[in-house]
Coordinates of N, CA and C in Angstrom, one line a residue:
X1 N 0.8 -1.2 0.0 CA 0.0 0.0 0.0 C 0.9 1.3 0.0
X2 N 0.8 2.1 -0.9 CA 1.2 3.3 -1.0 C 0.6 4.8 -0.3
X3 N 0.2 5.1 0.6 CA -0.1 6.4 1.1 C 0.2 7.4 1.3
X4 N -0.4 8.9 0.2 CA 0.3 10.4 -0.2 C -1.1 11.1 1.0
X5 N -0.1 12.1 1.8 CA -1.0 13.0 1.8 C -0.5 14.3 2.1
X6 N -1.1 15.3 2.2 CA -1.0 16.7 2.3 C 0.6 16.5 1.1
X7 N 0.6 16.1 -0.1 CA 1.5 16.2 -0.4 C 1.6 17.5 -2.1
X8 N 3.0 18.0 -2.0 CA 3.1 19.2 -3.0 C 4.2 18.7 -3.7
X9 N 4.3 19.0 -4.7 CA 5.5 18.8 -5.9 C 6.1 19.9 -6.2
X10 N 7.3 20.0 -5.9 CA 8.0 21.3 -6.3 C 8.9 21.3 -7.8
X11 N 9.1 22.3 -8.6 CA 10.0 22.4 -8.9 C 11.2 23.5 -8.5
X12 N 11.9 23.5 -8.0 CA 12.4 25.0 -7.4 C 11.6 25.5 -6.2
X13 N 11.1 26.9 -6.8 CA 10.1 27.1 -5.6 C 8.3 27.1 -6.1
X14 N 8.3 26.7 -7.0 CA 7.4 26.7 -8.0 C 6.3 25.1 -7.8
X15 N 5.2 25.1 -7.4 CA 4.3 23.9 -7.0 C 3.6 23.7 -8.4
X16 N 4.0 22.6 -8.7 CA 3.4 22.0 -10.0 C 2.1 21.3 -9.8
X17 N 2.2 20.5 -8.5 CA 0.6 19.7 -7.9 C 0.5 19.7 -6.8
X18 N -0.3 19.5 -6.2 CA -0.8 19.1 -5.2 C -2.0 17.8 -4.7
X19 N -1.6 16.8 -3.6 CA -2.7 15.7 -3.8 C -2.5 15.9 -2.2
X20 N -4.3 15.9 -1.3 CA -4.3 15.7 0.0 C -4.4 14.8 0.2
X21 N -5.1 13.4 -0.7 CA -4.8 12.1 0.2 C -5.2 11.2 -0.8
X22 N -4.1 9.9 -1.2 CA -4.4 9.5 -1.7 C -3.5 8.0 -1.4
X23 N -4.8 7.3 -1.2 CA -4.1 5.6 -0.8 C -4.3 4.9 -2.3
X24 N -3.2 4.3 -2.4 CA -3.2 3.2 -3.4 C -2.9 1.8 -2.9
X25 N -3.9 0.9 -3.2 CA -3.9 -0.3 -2.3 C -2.6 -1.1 -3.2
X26 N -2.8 -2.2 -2.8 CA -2.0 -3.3 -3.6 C -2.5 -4.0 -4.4
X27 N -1.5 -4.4 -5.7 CA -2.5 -4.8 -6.9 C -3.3 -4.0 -7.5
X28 N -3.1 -2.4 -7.6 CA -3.8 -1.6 -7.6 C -3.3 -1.1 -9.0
X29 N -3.4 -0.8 -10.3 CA -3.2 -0.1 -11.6 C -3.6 0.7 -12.0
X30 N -2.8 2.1 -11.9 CA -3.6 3.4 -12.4 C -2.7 4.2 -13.8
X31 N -3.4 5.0 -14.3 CA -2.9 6.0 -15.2 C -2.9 7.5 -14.6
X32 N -2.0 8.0 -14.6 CA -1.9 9.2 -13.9 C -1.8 10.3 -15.6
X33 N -2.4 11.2 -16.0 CA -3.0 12.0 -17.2 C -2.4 13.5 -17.0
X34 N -1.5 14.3 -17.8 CA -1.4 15.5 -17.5 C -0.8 16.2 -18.5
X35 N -0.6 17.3 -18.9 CA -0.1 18.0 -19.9 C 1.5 17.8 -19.7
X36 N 2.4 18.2 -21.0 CA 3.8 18.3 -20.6 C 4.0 19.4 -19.6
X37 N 5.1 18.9 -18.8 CA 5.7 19.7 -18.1 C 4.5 20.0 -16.6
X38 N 3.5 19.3 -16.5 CA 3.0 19.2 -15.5 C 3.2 18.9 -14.5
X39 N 4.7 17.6 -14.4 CA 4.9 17.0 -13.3 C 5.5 15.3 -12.9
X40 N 4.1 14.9 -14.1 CA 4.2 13.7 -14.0 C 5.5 12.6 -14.2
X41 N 6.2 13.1 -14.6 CA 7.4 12.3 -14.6 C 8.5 12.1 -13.3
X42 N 8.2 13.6 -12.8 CA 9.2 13.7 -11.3 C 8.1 13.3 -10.7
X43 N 7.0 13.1 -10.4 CA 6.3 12.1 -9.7 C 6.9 10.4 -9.6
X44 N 6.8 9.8 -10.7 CA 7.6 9.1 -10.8 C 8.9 8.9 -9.7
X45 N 9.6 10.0 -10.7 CA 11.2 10.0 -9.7 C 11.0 10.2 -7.9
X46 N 9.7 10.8 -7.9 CA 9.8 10.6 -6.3 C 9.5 9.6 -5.5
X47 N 8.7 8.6 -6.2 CA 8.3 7.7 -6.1 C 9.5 6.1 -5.7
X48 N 10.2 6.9 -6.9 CA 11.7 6.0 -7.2 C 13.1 6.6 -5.9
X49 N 12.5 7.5 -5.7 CA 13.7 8.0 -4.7 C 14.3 8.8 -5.2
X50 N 14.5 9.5 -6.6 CA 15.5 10.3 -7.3 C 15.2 11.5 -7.3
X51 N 14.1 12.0 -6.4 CA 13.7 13.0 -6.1 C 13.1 13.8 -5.1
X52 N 13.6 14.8 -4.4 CA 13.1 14.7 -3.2 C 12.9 16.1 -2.9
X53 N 12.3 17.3 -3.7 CA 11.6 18.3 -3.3 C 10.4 18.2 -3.5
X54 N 10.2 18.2 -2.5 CA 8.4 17.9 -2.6 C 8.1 17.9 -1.0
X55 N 6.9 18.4 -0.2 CA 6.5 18.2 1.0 C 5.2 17.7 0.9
X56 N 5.1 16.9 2.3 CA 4.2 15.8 2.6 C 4.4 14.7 3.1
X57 N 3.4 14.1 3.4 CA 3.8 12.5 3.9 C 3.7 11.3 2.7
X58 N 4.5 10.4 2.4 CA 4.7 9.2 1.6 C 4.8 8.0 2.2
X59 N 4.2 7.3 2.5 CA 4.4 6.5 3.0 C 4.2 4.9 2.0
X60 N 4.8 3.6 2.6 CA 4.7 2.7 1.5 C 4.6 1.9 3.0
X61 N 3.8 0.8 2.5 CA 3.2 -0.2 3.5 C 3.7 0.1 4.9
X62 N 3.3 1.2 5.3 CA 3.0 2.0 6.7 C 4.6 2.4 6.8
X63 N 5.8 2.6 5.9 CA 6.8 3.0 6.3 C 7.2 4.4 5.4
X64 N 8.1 5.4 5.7 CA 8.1 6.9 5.4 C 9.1 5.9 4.0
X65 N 9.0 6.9 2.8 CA 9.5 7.0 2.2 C 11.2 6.6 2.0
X66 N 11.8 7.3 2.6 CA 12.9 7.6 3.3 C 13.6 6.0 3.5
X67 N 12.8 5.2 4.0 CA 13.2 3.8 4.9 C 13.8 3.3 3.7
X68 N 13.0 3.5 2.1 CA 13.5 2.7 1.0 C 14.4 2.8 0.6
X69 N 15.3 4.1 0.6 CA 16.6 5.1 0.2 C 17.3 3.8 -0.4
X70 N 17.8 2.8 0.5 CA 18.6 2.1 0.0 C 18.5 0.7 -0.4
X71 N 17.0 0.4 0.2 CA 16.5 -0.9 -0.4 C 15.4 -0.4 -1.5
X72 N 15.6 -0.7 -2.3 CA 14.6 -0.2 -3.8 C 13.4 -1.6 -3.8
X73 N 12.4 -1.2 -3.9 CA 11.3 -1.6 -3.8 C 10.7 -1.6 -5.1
X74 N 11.2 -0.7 -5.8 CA 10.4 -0.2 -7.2 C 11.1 -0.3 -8.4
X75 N 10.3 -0.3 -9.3 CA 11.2 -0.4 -11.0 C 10.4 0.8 -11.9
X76 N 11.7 1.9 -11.8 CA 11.3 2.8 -13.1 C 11.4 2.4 -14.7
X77 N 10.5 2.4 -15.7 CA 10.8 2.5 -17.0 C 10.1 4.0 -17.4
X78 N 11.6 4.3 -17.8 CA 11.4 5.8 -18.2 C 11.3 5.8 -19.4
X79 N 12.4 7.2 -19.8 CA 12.5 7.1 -21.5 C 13.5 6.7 -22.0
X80 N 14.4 6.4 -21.4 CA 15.8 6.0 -21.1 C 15.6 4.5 -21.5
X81 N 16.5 3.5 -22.3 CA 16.5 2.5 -23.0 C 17.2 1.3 -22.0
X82 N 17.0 1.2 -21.0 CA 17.8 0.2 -20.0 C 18.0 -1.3 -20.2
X83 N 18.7 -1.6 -21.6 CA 19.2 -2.8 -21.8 C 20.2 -2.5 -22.7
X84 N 20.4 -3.8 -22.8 CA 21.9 -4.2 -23.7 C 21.6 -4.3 -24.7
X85 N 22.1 -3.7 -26.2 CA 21.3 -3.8 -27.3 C 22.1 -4.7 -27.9
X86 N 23.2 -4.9 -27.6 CA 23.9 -6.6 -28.2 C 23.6 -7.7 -27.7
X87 N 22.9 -7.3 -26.8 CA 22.6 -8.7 -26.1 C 21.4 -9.5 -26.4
X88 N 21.2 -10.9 -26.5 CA 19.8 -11.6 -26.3 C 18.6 -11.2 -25.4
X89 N 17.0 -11.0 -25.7 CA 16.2 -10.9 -25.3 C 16.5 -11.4 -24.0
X90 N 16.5 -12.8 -23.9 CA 16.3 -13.5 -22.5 C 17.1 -13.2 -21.5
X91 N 18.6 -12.7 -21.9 CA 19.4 -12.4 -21.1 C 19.8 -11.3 -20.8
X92 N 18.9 -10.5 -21.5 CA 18.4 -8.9 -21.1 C 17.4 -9.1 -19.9
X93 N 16.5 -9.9 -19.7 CA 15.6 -10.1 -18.7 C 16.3 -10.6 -17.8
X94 N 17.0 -12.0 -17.8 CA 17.9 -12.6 -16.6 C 18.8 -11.9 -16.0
X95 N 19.5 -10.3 -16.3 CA 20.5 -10.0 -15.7 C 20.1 -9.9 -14.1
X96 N 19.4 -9.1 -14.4 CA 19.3 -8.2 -12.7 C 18.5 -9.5 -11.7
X97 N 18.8 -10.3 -12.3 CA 17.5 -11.5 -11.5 C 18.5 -12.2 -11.1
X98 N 18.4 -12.7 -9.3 CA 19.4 -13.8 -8.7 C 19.1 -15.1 -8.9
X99 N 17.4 -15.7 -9.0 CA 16.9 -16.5 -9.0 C 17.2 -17.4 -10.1
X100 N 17.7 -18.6 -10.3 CA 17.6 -19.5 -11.2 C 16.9 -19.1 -12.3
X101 N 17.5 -19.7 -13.4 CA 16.4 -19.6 -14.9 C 15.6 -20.0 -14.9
X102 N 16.2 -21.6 -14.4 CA 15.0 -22.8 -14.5 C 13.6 -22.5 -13.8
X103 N 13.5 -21.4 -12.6 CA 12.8 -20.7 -11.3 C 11.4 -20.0 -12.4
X104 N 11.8 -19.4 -13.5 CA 11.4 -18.4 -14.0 C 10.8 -18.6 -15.3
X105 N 11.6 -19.7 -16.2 CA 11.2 -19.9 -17.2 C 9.6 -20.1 -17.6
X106 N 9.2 -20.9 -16.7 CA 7.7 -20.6 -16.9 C 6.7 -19.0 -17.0
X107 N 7.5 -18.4 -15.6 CA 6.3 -17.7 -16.1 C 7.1 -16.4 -17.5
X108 N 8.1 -16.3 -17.7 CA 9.0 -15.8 -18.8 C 7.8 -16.0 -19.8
X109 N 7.6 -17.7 -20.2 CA 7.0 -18.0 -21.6 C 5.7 -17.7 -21.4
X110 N 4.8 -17.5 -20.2 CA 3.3 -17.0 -19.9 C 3.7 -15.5 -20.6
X111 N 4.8 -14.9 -19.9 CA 4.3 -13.3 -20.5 C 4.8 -13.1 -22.0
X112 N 5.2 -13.7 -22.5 CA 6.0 -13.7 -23.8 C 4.6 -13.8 -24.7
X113 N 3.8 -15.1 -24.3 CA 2.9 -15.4 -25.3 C 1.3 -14.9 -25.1
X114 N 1.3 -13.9 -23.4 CA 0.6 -13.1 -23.4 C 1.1 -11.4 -24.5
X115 N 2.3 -11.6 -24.4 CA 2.7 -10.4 -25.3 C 2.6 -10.3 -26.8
X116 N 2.4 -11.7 -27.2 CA 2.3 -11.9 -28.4 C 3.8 -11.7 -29.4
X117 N 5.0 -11.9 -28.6 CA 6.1 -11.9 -28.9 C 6.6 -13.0 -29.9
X118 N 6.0 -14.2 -29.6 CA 6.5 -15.4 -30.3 C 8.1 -15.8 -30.0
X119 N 8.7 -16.7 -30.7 CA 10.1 -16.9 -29.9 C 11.3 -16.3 -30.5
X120 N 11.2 -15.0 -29.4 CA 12.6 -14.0 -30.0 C 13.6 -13.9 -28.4
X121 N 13.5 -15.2 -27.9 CA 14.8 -14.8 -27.0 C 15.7 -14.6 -27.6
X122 N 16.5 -15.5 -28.3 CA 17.3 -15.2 -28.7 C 18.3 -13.8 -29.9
X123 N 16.9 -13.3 -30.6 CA 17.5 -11.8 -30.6 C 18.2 -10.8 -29.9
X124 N 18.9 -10.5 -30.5 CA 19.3 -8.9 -30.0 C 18.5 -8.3 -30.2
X125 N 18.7 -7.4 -28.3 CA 17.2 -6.2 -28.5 C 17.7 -4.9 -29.5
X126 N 19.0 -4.6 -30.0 CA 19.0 -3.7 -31.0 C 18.1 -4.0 -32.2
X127 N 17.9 -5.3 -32.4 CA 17.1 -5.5 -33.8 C 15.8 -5.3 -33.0
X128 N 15.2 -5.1 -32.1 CA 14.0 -4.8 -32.1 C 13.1 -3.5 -32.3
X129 N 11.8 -3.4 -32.6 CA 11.6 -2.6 -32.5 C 11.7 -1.3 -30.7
X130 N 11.3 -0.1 -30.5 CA 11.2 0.5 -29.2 C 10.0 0.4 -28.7
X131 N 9.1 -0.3 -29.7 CA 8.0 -0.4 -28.3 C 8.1 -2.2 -27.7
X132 N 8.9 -2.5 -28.9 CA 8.9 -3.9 -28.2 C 10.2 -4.2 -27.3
X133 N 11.1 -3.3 -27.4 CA 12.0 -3.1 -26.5 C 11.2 -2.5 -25.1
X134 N 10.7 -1.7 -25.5 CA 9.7 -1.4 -23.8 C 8.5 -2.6 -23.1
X135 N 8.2 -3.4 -24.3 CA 7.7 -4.4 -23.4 C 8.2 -5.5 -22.8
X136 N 9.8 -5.6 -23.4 CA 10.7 -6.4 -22.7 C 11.1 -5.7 -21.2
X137 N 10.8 -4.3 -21.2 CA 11.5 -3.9 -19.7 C 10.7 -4.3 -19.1
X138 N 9.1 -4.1 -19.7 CA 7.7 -4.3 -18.7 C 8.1 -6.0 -18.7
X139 N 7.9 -7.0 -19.1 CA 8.3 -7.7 -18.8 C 9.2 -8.4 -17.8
X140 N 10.8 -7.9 -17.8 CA 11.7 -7.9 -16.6 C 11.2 -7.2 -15.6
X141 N 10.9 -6.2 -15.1 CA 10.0 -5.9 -13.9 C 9.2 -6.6 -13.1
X142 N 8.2 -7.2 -14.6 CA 7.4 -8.1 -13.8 C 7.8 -9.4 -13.2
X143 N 8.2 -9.4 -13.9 CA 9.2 -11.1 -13.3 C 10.1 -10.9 -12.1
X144 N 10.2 -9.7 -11.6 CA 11.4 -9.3 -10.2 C 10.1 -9.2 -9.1
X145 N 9.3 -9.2 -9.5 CA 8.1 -9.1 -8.4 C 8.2 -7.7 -7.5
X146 N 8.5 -6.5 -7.6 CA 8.2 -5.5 -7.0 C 7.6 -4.6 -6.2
X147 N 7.3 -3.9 -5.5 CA 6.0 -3.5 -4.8 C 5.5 -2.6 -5.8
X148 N 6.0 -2.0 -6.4 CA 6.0 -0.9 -7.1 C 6.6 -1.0 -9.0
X149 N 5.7 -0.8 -9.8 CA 6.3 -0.9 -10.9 C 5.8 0.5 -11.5
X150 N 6.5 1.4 -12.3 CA 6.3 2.8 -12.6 C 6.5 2.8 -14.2
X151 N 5.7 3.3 -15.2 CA 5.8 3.3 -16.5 C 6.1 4.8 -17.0
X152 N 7.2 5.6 -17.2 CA 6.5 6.4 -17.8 C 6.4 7.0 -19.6
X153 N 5.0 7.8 -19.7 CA 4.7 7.9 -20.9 C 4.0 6.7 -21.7
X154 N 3.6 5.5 -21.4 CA 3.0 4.5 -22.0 C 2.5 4.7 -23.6
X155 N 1.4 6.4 -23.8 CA 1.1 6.5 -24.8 C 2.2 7.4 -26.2
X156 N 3.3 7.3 -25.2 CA 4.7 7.7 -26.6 C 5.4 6.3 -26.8
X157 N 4.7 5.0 -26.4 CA 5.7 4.0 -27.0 C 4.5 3.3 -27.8
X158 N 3.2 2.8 -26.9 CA 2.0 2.1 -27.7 C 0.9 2.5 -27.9
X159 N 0.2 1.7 -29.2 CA -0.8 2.0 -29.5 C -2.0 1.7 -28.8
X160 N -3.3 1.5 -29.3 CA -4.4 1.1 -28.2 C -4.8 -0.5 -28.3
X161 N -3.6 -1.2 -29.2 CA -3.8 -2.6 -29.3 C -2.6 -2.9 -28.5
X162 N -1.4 -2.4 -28.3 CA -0.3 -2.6 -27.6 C -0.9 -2.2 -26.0
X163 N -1.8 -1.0 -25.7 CA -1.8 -0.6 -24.6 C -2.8 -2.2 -24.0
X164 N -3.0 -2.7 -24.8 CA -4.3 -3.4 -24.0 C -3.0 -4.5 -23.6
X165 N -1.9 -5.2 -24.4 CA -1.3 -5.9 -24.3 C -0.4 -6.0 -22.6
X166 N -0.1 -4.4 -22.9 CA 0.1 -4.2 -21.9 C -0.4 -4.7 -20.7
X167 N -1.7 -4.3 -20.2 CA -2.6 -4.2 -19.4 C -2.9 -5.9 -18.9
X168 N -2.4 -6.4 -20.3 CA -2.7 -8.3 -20.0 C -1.8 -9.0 -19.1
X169 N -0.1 -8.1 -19.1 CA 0.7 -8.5 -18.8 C 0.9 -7.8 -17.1
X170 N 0.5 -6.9 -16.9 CA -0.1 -6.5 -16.0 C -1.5 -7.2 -14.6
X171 N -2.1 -7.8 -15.5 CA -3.3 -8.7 -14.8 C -2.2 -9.8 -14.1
X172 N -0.9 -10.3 -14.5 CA -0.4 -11.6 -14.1 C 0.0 -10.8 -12.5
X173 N 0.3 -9.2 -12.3 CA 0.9 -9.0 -11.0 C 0.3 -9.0 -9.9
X174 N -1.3 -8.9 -9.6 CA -2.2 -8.4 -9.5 C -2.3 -9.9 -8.2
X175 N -2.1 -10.7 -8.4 CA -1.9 -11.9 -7.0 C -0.7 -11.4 -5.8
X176 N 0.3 -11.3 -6.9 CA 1.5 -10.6 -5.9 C 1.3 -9.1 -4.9
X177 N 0.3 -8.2 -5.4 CA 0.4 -7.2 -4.8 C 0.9 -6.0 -5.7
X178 N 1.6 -6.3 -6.9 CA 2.4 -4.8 -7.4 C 1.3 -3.7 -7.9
X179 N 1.9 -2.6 -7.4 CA 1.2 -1.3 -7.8 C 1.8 -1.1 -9.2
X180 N 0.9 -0.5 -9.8 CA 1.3 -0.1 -11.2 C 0.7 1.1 -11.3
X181 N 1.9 2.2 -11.8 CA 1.8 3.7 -12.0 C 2.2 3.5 -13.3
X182 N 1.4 4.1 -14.4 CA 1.8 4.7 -15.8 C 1.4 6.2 -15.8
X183 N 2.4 7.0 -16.7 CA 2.0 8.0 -17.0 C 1.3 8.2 -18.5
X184 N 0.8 9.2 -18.8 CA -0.2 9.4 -20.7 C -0.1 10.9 -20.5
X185 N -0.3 11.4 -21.6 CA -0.9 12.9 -22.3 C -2.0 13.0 -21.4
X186 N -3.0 12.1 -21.6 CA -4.3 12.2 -21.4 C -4.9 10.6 -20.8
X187 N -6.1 10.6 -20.7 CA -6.8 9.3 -19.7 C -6.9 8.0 -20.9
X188 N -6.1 6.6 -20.2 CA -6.5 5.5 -21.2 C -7.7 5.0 -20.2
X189 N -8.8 5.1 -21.6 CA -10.4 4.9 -21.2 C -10.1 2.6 -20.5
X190 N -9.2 1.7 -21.4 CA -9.3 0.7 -20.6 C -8.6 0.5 -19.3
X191 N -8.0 1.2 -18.5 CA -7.8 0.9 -17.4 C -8.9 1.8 -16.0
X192 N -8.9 0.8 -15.7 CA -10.1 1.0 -14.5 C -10.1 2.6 -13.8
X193 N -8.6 2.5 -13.0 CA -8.6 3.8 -12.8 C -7.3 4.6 -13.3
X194 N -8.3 6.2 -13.3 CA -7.5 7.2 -13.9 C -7.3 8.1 -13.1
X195 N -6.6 9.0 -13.1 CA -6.3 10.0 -12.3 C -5.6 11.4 -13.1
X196 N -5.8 13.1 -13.2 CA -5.6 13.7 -13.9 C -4.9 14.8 -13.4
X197 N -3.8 15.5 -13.7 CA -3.4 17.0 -12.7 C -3.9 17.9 -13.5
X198 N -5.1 18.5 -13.1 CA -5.8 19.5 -13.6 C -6.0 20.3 -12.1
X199 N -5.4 22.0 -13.0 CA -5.4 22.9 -11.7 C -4.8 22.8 -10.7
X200 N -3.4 21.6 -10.6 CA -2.3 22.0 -9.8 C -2.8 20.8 -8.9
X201 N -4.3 20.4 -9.4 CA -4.6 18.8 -8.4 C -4.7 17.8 -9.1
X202 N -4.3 16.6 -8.1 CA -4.6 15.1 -8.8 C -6.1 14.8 -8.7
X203 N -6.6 14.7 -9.4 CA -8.2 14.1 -9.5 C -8.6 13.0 -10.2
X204 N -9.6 12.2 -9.5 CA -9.8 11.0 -10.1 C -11.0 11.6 -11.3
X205 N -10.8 10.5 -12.9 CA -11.4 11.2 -13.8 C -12.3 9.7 -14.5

C-alpha cells in the first residue's frame, strides 16, 4: 500500500501539484493523465527516490519514504533504453535477477505469449523494434516481483492494441500485490482507474 497526503511537488520554488490524500492499495493499476511539463514524470522519480523536493507524507506499506533510500522496492521504466542492445532478449531479462532460470522460465513463456512476442529470446534487443524493446522492460519488472512498478509515458511508446497488451501483462501481478503507476498525455479509457493534474490537483477522472 502506497499512502500520499498533504502532499506538494515542487520544482524550485514553484508547485506544480498538489494531492491531500491518496491511498493506493495493492494490486492496484492506475494511469496518472497530464499536460507536458505538469509533473508527471518527477512524480515518478519521487516515487523511485531520485527525487526529493516535494513536502508531505509518503508512505509505502506503513513506512516513510525515506526507509527505502537504500533498499529499492520499485522499478522505473522511463525514457531511457535500459538494456543491452547486443545482447539476447532472454538475457536482457535474466540480468538483474538472482533466482535460477529454471525458477522463471515458466512464467518468462506466460508473459511472452501473453505479449504476443513469439520466440525472440534469442534476438538482440538492438534489432527490435522501441515499443517492443519497452515491453521487454515491462516484462523484466514483472518477473522481479516489486512493490511498485512505474511506466513512464505509456502513450509515446503504444498503440491502443499494444496498450491493452500491456494491461494483460499487467493482470499476471495483480496476485503478488504490485502497484502499477503509468503516466499518458491524457486518460486511457481501458484501465479502471485514472487520475488527472488539472489545476495543480490530482483528481480521479
Amino acid at each position: 500500500m502506497i499512502k500520499i497526503e498533504d502532499f506538494s511537488l515542487l520544482s524550485e520554488e514553484i508547485t506544480l501539484f498538489n494531492v491531500e490524500n491518496l491511498t493506493l492499495e495493492d494490486g492496484q493499476h492506475l494511469i496518472l493523465s497530464g499536460n507536458n511539463n505538469s509533473g508527471k514524470s518527477l512524480f515518478l522519480k519521487v516515487l523511485h527516490g531520485n527525487y526529493s523536493n516535494f513536502t508531505g507524507s509518503i508512505e509505502i506499506n506503513e513506512k516513510p519514504l525515506k526507509f527505502y533510500r537504500k533498499r529499492k522496492i520499485s522499478i522505473l521504466i522511463d525514457h531511457n533504453t535500459h538494456l543491452f542492445l547486443e545482447k539476447s532478449v532472454m538475457k536482457n531479462i535474466l540480468l538483474p535477477i538472482s533466482r535460477k532460470k529454471s525458477d522463471l522460465n515458466d512464467k518468462i513463456m506466460e508473459l511472452f505469449t501473453i505479449a504476443e512476442l513469439g520466440e525472440i529470446y534469442k534476438i538482440k534487443i538492438g534489432l527490435l523494434s522501441l515499443s517492443t524493446q519497452k515491453i521487454i522492460e515491462l516484462i523484466r519488472a514483472v518477473v522481479q516481483n516489486p512493490h511498485l512498478i512505474m511506466f513512464d509515458g505509456l502513450d509515446r511508446y503504444f498503440d491502443s492494441e499494444n496498450t491493452k497488451i500491456v494491461e494483460k501483462i499487467l493482470k499476471t501481478t495483480v496476485e503478488n500485490g504490485t502497484i502499477f503507476i503509468g503516466t499518458a498525455k491524457s486518460k486511457i479509457d481501458t484501465f479502471q482507474q485514472n487520475f488527472s493534474i488539472i489545476d495543480k490537483k490530482v483528481i480521479s477522472i
